[in-house]
PDB file of C-alpha atoms in Angstrom:
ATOM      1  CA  UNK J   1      41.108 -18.217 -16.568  1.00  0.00           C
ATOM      2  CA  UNK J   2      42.358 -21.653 -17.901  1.00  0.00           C
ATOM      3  CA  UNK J   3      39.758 -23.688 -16.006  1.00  0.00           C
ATOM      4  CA  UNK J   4      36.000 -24.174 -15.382  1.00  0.00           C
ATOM      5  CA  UNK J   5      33.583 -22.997 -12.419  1.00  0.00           C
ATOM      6  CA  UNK J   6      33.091 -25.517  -9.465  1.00  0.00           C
ATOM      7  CA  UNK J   7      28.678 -24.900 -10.486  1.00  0.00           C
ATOM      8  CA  UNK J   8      26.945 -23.028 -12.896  1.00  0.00           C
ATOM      9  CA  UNK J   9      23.522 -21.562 -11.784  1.00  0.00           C
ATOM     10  CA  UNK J  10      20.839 -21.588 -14.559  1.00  0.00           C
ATOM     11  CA  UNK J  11      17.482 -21.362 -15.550  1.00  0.00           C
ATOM     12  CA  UNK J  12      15.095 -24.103 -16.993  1.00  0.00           C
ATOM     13  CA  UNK J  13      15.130 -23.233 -19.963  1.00  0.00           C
ATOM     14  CA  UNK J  14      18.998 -23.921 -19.810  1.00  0.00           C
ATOM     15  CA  UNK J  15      19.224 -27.266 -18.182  1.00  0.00           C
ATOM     16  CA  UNK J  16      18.749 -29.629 -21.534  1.00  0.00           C
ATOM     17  CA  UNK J  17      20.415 -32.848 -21.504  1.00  0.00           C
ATOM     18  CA  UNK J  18      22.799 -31.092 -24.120  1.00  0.00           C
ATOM     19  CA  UNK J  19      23.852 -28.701 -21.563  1.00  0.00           C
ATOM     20  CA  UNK J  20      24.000 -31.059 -18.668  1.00  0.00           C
ATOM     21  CA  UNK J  21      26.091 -33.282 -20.868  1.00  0.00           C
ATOM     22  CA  UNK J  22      28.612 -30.965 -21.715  1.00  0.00           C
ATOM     23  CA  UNK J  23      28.576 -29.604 -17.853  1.00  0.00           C
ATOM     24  CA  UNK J  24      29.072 -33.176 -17.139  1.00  0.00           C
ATOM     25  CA  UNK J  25      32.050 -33.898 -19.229  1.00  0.00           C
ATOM     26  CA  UNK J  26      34.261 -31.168 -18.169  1.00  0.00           C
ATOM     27  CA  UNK J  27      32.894 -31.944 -14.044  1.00  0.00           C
ATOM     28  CA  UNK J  28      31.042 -28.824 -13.497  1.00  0.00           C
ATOM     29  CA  UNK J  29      27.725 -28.922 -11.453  1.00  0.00           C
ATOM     30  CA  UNK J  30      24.387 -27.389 -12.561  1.00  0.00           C
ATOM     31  CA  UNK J  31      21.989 -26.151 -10.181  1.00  0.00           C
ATOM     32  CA  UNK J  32      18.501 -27.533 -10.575  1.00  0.00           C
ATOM     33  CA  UNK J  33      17.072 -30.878 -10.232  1.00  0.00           C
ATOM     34  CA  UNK J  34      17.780 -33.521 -12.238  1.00  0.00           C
ATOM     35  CA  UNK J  35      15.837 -34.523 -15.142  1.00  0.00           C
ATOM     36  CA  UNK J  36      12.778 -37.173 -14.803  1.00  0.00           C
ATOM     37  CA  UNK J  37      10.679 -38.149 -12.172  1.00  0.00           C
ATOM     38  CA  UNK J  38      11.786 -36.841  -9.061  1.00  0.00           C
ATOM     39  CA  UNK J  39      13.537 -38.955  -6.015  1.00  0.00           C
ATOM     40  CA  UNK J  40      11.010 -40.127  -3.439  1.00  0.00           C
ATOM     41  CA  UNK J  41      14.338 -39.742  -0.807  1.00  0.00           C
ATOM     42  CA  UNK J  42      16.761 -36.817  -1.295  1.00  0.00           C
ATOM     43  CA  UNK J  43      19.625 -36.391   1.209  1.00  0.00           C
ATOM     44  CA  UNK J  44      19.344 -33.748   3.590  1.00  0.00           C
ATOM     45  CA  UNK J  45      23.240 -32.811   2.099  1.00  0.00           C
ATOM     46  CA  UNK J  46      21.324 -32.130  -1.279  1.00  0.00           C
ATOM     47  CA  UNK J  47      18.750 -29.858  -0.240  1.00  0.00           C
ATOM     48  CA  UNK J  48      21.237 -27.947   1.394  1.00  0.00           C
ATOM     49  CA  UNK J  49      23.269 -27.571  -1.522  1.00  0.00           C
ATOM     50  CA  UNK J  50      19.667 -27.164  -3.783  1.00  0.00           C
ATOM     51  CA  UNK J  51      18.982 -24.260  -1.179  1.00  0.00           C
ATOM     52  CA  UNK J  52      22.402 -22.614  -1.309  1.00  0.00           C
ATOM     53  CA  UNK J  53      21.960 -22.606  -5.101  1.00  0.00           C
ATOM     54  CA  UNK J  54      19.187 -20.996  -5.449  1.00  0.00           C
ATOM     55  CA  UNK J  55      20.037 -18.211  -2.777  1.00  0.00           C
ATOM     56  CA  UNK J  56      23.462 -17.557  -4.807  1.00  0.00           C
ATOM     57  CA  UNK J  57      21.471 -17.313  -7.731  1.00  0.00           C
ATOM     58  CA  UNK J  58      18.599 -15.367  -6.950  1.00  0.00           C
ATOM     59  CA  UNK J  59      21.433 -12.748  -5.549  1.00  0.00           C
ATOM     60  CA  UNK J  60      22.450 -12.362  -9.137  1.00  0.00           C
ATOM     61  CA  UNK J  61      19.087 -12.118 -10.510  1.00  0.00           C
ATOM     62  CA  UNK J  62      18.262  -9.409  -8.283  1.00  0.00           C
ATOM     63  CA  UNK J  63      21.506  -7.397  -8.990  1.00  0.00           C
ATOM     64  CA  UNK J  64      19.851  -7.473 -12.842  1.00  0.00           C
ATOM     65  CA  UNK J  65      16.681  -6.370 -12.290  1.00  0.00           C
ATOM     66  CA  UNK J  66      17.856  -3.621 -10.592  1.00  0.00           C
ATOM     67  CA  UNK J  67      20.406  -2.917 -13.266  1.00  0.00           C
ATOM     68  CA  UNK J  68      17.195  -2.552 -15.689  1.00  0.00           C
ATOM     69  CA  UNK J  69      15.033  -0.719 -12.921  1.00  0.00           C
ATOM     70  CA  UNK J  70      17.914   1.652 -11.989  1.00  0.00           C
ATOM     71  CA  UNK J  71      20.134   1.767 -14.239  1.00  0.00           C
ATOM     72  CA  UNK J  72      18.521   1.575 -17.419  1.00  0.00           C
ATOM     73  CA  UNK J  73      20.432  -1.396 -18.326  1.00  0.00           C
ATOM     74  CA  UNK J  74      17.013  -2.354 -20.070  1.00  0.00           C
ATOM     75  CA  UNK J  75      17.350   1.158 -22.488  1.00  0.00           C
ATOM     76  CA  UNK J  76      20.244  -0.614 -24.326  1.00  0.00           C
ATOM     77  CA  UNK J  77      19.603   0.111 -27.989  1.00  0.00           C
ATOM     78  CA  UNK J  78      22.843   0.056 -29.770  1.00  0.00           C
ATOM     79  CA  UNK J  79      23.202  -1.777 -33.000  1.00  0.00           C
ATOM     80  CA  UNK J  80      26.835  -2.735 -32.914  1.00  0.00           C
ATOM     81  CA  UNK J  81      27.627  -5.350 -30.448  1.00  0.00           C
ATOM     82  CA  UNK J  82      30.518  -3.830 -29.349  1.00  0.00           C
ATOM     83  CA  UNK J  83      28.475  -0.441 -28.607  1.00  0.00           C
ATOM     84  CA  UNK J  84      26.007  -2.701 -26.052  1.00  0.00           C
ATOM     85  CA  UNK J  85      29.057  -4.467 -24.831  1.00  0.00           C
ATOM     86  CA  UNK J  86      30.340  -1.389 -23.906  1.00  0.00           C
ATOM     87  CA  UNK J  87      27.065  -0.179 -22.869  1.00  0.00           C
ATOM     88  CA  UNK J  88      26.406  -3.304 -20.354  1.00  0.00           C
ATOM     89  CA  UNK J  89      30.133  -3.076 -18.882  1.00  0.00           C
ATOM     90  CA  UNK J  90      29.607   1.064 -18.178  1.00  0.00           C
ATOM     91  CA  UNK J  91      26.100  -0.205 -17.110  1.00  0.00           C
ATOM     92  CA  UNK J  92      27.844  -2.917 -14.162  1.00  0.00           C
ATOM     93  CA  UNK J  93      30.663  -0.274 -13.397  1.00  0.00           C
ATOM     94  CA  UNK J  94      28.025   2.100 -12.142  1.00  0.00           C
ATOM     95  CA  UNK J  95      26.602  -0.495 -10.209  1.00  0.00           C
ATOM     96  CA  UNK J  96      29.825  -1.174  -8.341  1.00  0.00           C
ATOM     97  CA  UNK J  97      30.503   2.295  -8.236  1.00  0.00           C
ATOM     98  CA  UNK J  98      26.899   2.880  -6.865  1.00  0.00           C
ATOM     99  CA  UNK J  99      27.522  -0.026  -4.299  1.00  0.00           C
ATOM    100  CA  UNK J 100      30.850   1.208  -3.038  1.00  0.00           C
ATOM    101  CA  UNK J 101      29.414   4.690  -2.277  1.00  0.00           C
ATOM    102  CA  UNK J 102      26.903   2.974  -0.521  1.00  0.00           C
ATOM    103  CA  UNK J 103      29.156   1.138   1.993  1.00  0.00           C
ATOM    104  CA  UNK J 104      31.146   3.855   2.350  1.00  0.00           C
ATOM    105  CA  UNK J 105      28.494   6.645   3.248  1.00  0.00           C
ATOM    106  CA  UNK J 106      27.405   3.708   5.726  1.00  0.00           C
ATOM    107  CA  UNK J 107      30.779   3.587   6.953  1.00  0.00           C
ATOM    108  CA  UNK J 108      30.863   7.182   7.526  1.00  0.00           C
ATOM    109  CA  UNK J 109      27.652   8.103   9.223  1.00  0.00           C
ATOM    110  CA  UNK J 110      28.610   4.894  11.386  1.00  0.00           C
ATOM    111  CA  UNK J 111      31.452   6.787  13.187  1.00  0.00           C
ATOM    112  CA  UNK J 112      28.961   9.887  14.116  1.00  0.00           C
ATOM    113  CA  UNK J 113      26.173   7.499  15.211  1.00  0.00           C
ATOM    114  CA  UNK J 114      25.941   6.121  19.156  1.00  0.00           C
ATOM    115  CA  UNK J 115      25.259   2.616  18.640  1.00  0.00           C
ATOM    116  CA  UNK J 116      23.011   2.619  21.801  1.00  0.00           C
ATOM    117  CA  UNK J 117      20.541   4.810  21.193  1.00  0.00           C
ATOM    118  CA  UNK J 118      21.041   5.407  17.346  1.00  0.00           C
ATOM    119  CA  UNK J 119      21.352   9.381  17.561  1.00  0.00           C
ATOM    120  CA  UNK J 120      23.959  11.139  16.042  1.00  0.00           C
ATOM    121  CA  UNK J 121      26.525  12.367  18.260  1.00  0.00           C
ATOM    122  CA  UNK J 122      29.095  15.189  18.362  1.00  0.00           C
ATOM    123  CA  UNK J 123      32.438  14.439  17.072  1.00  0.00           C
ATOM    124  CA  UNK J 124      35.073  13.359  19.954  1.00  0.00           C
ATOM    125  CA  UNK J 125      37.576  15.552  18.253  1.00  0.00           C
ATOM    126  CA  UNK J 126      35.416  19.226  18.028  1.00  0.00           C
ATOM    127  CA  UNK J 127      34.592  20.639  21.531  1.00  0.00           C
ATOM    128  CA  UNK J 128      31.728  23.025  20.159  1.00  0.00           C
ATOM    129  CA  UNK J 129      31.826  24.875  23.541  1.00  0.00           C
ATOM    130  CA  UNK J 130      35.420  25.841  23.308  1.00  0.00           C
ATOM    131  CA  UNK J 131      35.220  26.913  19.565  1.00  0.00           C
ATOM    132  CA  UNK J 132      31.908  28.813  20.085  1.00  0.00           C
ATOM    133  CA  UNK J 133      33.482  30.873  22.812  1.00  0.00           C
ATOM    134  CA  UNK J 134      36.744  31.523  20.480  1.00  0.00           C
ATOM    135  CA  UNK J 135      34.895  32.896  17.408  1.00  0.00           C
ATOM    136  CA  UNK J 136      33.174  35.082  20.368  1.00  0.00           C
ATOM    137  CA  UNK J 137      36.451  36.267  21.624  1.00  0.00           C
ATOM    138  CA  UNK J 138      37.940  36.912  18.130  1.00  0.00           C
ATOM    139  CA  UNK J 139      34.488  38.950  17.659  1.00  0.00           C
ATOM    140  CA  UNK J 140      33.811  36.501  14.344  1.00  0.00           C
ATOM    141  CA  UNK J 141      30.207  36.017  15.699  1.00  0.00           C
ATOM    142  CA  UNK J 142      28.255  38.197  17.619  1.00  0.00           C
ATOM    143  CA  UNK J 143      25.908  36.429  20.038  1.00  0.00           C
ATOM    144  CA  UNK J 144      24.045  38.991  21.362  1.00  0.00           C
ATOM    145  CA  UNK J 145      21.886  39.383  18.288  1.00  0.00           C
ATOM    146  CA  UNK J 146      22.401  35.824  17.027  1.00  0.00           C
ATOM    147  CA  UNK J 147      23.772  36.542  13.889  1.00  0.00           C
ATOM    148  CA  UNK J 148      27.735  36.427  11.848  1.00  0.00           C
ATOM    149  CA  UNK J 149      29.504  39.619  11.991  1.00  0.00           C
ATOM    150  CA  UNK J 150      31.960  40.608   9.437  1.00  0.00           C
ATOM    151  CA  UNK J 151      35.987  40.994  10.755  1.00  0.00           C
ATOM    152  CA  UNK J 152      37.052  44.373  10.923  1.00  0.00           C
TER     153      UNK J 152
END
């Protein structure tokens, strides 16, 4: 997008002095500690940001391994790279898609739920007496016997 990330959050195997050069150069922060022997005083400023790091990145992480668990995202056998490119993009999409329909069945059930007591509740909007008693006038249900009755 014409400029680079505030951080990058890598593995080990990722932080050579190559990498951290190059990070360096163009002001962009790895995560990790530092090469060498490690301070005997680090800031309190530092851990936070250490801690914060690693938190951010084991959120991605996760969202991966459930990609392969879920998703299949670890079946990817295509032999042209623009096949598993594809693959991993439909792959992610799901994911979202699968995340969305999450928060919005959550979002749902939360407007028939009594946040007290955590039982679901009838709709403000239906009064079940009142409709029960219209079908029974318009002879749509018969309650003696319990059961539907078909319109004449």
């Amino acid at each position: 997008f014409g400029y680079y990330p505030e951080s990058v959050h890598v593995d080990k195997i990722y932080r050579t002095r190559e990498n951290r050069n190059w990070c360096k150069e163009r002001g962009i922060r790895i995560s990790g500690p530092k090469l060498g022997r490690p301070p005997k005083n680090v800031s309190e400023e530092e851990k936070k940001q250490a801690h914060s790091d690693e938190c951010f990145r084991n959120a991605i992480e996760g969202k991966f391994g459930q990609a392969k668990r879920r998703f299949s995202l670890n079946l990817v056998m295509t032999k042209l790279p623009e096949t598993s490119i594809t693959s991993i993009a439909i792959t992610f999409l799901v994911v979202n898609l699968s995340k969305l329909l999450r928060q919005f069945l959550s979002l749902f059930l939360s407007l028939f739920t009594n946040n007290r007591t955590g039982e679901l509740i009838k709709p403000p909007f239906i009064n079940f007496d009142y409709t029960l008693n219209n079908f029974y006038v318009l002879k749509l249900i018969d309650l003696s016997e319990n059961s539907w009755s078909k319109v004449a």
